[in-house]
Coordinates of C-alpha atoms in Angstrom, one line a residue:
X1 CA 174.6 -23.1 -112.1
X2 CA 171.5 -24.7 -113.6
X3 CA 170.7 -25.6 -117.2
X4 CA 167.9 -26.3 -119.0
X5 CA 169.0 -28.7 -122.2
X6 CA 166.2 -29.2 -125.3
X7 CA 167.6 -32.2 -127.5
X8 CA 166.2 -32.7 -130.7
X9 CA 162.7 -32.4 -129.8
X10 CA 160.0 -33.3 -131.9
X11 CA 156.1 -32.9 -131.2
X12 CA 152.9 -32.7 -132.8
X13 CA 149.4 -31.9 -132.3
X14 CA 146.5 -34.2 -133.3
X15 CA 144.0 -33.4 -135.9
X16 CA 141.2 -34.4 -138.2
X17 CA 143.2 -35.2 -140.5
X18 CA 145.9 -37.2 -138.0
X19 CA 148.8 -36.5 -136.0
X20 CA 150.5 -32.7 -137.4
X21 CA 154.3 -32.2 -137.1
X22 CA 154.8 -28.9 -135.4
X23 CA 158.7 -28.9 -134.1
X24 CA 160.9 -30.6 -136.3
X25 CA 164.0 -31.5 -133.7
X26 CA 164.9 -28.5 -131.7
X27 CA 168.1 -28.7 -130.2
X28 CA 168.5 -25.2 -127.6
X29 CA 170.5 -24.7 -123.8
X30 CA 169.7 -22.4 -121.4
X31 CA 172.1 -21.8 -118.8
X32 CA 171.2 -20.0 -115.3
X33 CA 171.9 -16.1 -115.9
X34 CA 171.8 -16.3 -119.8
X35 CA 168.9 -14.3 -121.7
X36 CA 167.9 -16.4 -125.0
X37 CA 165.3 -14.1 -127.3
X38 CA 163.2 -17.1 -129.6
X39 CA 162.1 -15.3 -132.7
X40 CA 160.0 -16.4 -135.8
X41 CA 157.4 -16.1 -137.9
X42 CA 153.8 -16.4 -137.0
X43 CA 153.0 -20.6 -137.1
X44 CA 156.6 -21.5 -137.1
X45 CA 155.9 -23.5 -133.8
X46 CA 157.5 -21.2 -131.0
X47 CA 154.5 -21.3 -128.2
X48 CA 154.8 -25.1 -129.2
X49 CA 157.6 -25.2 -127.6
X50 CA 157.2 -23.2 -124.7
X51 CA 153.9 -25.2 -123.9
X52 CA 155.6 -28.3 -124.6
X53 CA 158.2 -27.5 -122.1
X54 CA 155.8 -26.5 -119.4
X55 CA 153.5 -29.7 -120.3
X56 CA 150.4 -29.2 -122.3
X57 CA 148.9 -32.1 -122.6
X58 CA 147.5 -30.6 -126.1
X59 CA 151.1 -31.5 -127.7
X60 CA 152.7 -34.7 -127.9
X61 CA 156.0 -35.5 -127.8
X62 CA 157.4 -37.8 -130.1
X63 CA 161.1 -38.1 -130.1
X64 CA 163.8 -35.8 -127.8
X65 CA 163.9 -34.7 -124.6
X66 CA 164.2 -32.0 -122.1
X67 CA 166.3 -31.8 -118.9
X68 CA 166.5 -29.6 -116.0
X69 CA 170.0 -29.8 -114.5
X70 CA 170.0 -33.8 -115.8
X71 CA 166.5 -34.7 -114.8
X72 CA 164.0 -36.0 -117.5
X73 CA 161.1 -33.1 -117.1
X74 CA 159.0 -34.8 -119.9
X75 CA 158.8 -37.6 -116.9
X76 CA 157.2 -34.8 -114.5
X77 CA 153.8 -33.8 -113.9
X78 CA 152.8 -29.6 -114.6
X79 CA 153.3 -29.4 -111.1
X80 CA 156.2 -31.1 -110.4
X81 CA 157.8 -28.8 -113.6
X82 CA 156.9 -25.8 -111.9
X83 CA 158.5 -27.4 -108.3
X84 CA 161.8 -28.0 -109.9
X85 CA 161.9 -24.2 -111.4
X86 CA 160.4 -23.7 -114.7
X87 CA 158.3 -20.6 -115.4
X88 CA 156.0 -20.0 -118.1
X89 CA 154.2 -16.9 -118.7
X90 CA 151.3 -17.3 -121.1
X91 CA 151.0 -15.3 -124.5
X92 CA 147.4 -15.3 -123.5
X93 CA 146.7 -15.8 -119.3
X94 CA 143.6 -17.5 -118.4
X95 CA 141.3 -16.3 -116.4
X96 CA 140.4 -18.1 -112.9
X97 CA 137.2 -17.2 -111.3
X98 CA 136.8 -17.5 -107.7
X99 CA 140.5 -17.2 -106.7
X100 CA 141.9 -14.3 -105.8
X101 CA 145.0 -13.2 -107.2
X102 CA 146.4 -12.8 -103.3
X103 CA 145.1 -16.3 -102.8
X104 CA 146.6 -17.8 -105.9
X105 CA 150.3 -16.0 -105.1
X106 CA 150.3 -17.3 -101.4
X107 CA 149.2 -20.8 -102.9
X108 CA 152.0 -21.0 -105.4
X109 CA 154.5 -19.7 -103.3
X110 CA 153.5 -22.5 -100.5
X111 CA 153.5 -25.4 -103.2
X112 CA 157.4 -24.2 -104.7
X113 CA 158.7 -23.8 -101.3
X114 CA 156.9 -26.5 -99.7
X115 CA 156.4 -24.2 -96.9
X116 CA 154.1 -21.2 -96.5
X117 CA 155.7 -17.7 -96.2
X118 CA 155.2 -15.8 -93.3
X119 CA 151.8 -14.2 -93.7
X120 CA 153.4 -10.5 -92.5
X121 CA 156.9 -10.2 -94.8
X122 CA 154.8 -11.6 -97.9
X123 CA 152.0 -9.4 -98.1
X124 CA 154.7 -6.4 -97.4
X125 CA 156.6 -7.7 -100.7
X126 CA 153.6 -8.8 -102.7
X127 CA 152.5 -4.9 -102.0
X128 CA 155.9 -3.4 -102.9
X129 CA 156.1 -5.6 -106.0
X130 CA 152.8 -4.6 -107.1
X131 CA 154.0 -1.0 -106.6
X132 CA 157.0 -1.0 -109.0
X133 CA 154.7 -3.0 -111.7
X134 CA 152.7 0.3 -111.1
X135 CA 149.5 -2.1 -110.8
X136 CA 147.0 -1.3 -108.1
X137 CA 147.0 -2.5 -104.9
X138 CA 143.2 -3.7 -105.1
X139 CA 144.2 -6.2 -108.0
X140 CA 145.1 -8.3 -104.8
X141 CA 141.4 -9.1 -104.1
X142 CA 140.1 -9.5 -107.8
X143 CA 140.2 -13.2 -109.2
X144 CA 142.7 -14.1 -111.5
X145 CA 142.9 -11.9 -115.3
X146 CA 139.1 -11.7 -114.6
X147 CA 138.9 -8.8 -116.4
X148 CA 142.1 -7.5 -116.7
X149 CA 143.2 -5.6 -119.7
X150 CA 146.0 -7.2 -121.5
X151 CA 148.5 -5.2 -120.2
X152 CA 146.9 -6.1 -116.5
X153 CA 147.5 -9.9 -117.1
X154 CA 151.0 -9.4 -118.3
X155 CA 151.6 -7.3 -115.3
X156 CA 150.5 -10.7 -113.1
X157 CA 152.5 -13.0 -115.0
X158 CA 155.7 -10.9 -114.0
X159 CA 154.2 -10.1 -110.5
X160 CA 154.2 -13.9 -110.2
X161 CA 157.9 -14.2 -112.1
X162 CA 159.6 -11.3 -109.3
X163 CA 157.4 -13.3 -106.6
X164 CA 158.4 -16.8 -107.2
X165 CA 161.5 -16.5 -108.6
X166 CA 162.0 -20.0 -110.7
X167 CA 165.4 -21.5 -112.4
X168 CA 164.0 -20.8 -115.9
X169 CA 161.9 -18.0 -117.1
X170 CA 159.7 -19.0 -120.7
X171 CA 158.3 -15.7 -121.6
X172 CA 155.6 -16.2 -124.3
X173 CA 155.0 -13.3 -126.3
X174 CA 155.1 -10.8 -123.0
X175 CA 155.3 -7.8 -125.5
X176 CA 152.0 -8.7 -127.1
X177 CA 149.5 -6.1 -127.4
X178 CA 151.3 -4.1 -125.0
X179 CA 151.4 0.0 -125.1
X180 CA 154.6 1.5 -124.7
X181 CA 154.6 2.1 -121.3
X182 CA 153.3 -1.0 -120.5
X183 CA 156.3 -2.3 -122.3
X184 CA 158.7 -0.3 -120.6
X185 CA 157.1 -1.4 -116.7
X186 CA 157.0 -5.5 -117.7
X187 CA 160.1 -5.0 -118.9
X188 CA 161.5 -3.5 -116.2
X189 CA 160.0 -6.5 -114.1
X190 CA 162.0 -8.6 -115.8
X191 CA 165.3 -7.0 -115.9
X192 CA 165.0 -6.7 -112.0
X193 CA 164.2 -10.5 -111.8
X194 CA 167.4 -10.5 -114.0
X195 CA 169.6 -8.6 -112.3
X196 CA 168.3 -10.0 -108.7
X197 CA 168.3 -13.9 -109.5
X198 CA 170.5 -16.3 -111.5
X199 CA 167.0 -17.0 -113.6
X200 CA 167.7 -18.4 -117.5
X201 CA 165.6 -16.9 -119.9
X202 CA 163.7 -17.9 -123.0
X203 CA 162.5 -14.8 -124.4
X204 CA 159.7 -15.6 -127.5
X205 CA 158.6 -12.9 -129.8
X206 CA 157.9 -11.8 -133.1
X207 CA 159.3 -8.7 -132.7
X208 CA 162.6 -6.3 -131.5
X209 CA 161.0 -3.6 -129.3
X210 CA 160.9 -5.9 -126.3
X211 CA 164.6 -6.4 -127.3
X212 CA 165.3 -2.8 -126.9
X213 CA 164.7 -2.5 -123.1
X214 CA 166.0 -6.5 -122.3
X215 CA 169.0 -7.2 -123.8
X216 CA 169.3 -10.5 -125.0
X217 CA 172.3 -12.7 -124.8
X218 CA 171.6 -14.9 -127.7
X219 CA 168.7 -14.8 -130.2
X220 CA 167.7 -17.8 -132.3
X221 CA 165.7 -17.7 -135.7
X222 CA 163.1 -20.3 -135.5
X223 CA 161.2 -21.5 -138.7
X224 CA 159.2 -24.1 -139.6
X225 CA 159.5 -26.1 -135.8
X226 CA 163.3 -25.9 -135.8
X227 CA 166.0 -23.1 -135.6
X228 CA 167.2 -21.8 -138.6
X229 CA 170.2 -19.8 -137.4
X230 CA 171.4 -18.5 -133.8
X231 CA 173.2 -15.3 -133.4
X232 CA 174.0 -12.2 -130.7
X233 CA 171.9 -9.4 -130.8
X234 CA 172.9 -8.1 -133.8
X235 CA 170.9 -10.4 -135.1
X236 CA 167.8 -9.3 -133.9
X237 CA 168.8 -6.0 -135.6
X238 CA 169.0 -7.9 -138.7
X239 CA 165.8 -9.7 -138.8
X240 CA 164.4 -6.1 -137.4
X241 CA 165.8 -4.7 -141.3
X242 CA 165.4 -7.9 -143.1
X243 CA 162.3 -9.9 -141.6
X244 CA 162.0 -13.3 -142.2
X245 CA 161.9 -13.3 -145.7
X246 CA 165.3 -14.8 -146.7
X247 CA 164.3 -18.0 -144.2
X248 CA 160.8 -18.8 -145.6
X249 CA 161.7 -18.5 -149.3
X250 CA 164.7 -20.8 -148.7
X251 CA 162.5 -23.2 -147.7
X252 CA 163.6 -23.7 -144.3

């Protein structure tokens, strides 16, 4: 069993106008097996925190801390984060020209593992995993999201998820500007990473459709760089009715 513990973090960005508050002390635990869904508000601060977590050095942290199973990650390096077993899959995936994406999948499963897998079994699984994300198998020798659709770069963040199988899963915004079946196949990725690991996962979106095919263990309302109220997933069934209304005229 592995946990992931946020304590009362508090971070901001800089600006023209000096240093911005963005999360306000988030306090949030993530246990190995659990799915948390992180929903809010556009600019209430929840790819803050999923960046924050994996180490941008865009935002600061000013006060609170995050642990993996005890240890200080704020004290780790990106890499060293992603060594120890966090995962973070972008709302928007870069693009890396000149590495192919069978390159950059051998290369990352070498530096977790501190071993390289045996060139035969990997590419067999790499190919099969590719197969049930329905992506094809020439994507292998492209570089990185260089000119993949949308839906083609979330595919590859979950290709790498099944592949490399981390502790703790931070899925920004997966569902974003996804078609439906698009949804339904990244979806599917995850629940198999789900049902096949002990992974913890944040789950961060705006809205419930993604919640429709992975069903969340807890969901927490987050407004303003802190969470507002924390629930099941009726909840998400309420905010799908209700939106956000009744947190951002309270002032929250």
């Amino acid at each position: 069993m592995s946990t992931l513990q946020i304590r009362d973090l508090h971070v901001s960005v800089d600006t023209a106008d000096g240093p911005k508050p963005i999360l306000r002390g988030v306090d949030l635990t993530v246990n190995s097996g659990e799915t948390h869904a992180l929903m809010g508000p556009n600019g209430s601060g929840k790819s803050t925190l999923a960046y924050s977590i994996a180490g941008h050095p865009k935002y600061q942290i000013t006060s609170g801390e995050v642990l993996l199973d005890g240890e200080d990650v704020l004290e780790m390096t990106v890499d060293e984060r992603a060594r120890a077993g966090l995962f973070l899959a972008m709302q928007y995936p870069v693009e890396v020209p000149g590495v192919t994406v069978a390159n950059f999948l051998r290369t990352a499963k070498t530096a977790i593992d501190g071993q390289a897998p045996k060139l035969r079994t990997w590419v067999a699984e790499v190919r099969s995993t590719m197969e049930r994300l329905r992506m094809d198998p020439t994507f292998a020798e492209r570089n990185v999201n260089e000119g993949f659709s949308g839906g083609e770069k979330k595919r590859h963040e979950i290709l790498q998820l099944e592949l490399l199988a981390p502790k703790f899963a931070i899925l920004d915004e997966t569902d974003s500007g996804l078609d439906v079946d698009a949804l339904r196949v990244v979806s599917e990725g995850v629940n198999r990473v789900l049902e096949n690991t002990d992974v913890g996962v944040l789950l961060i979106t705006h809205y419930t459709r993604i919640l429709r095919y992975i069903q969340p263990d807890f969901v927490h309302v987050f407004v303003d760089g802190r969470i507002a109220e924390e629930g099941g997933p009726e909840l998400a069934e309420r905010l799908e009715a209700e939106g956000y209304d009744r947190f951002l005229t309270a002032g929250v």
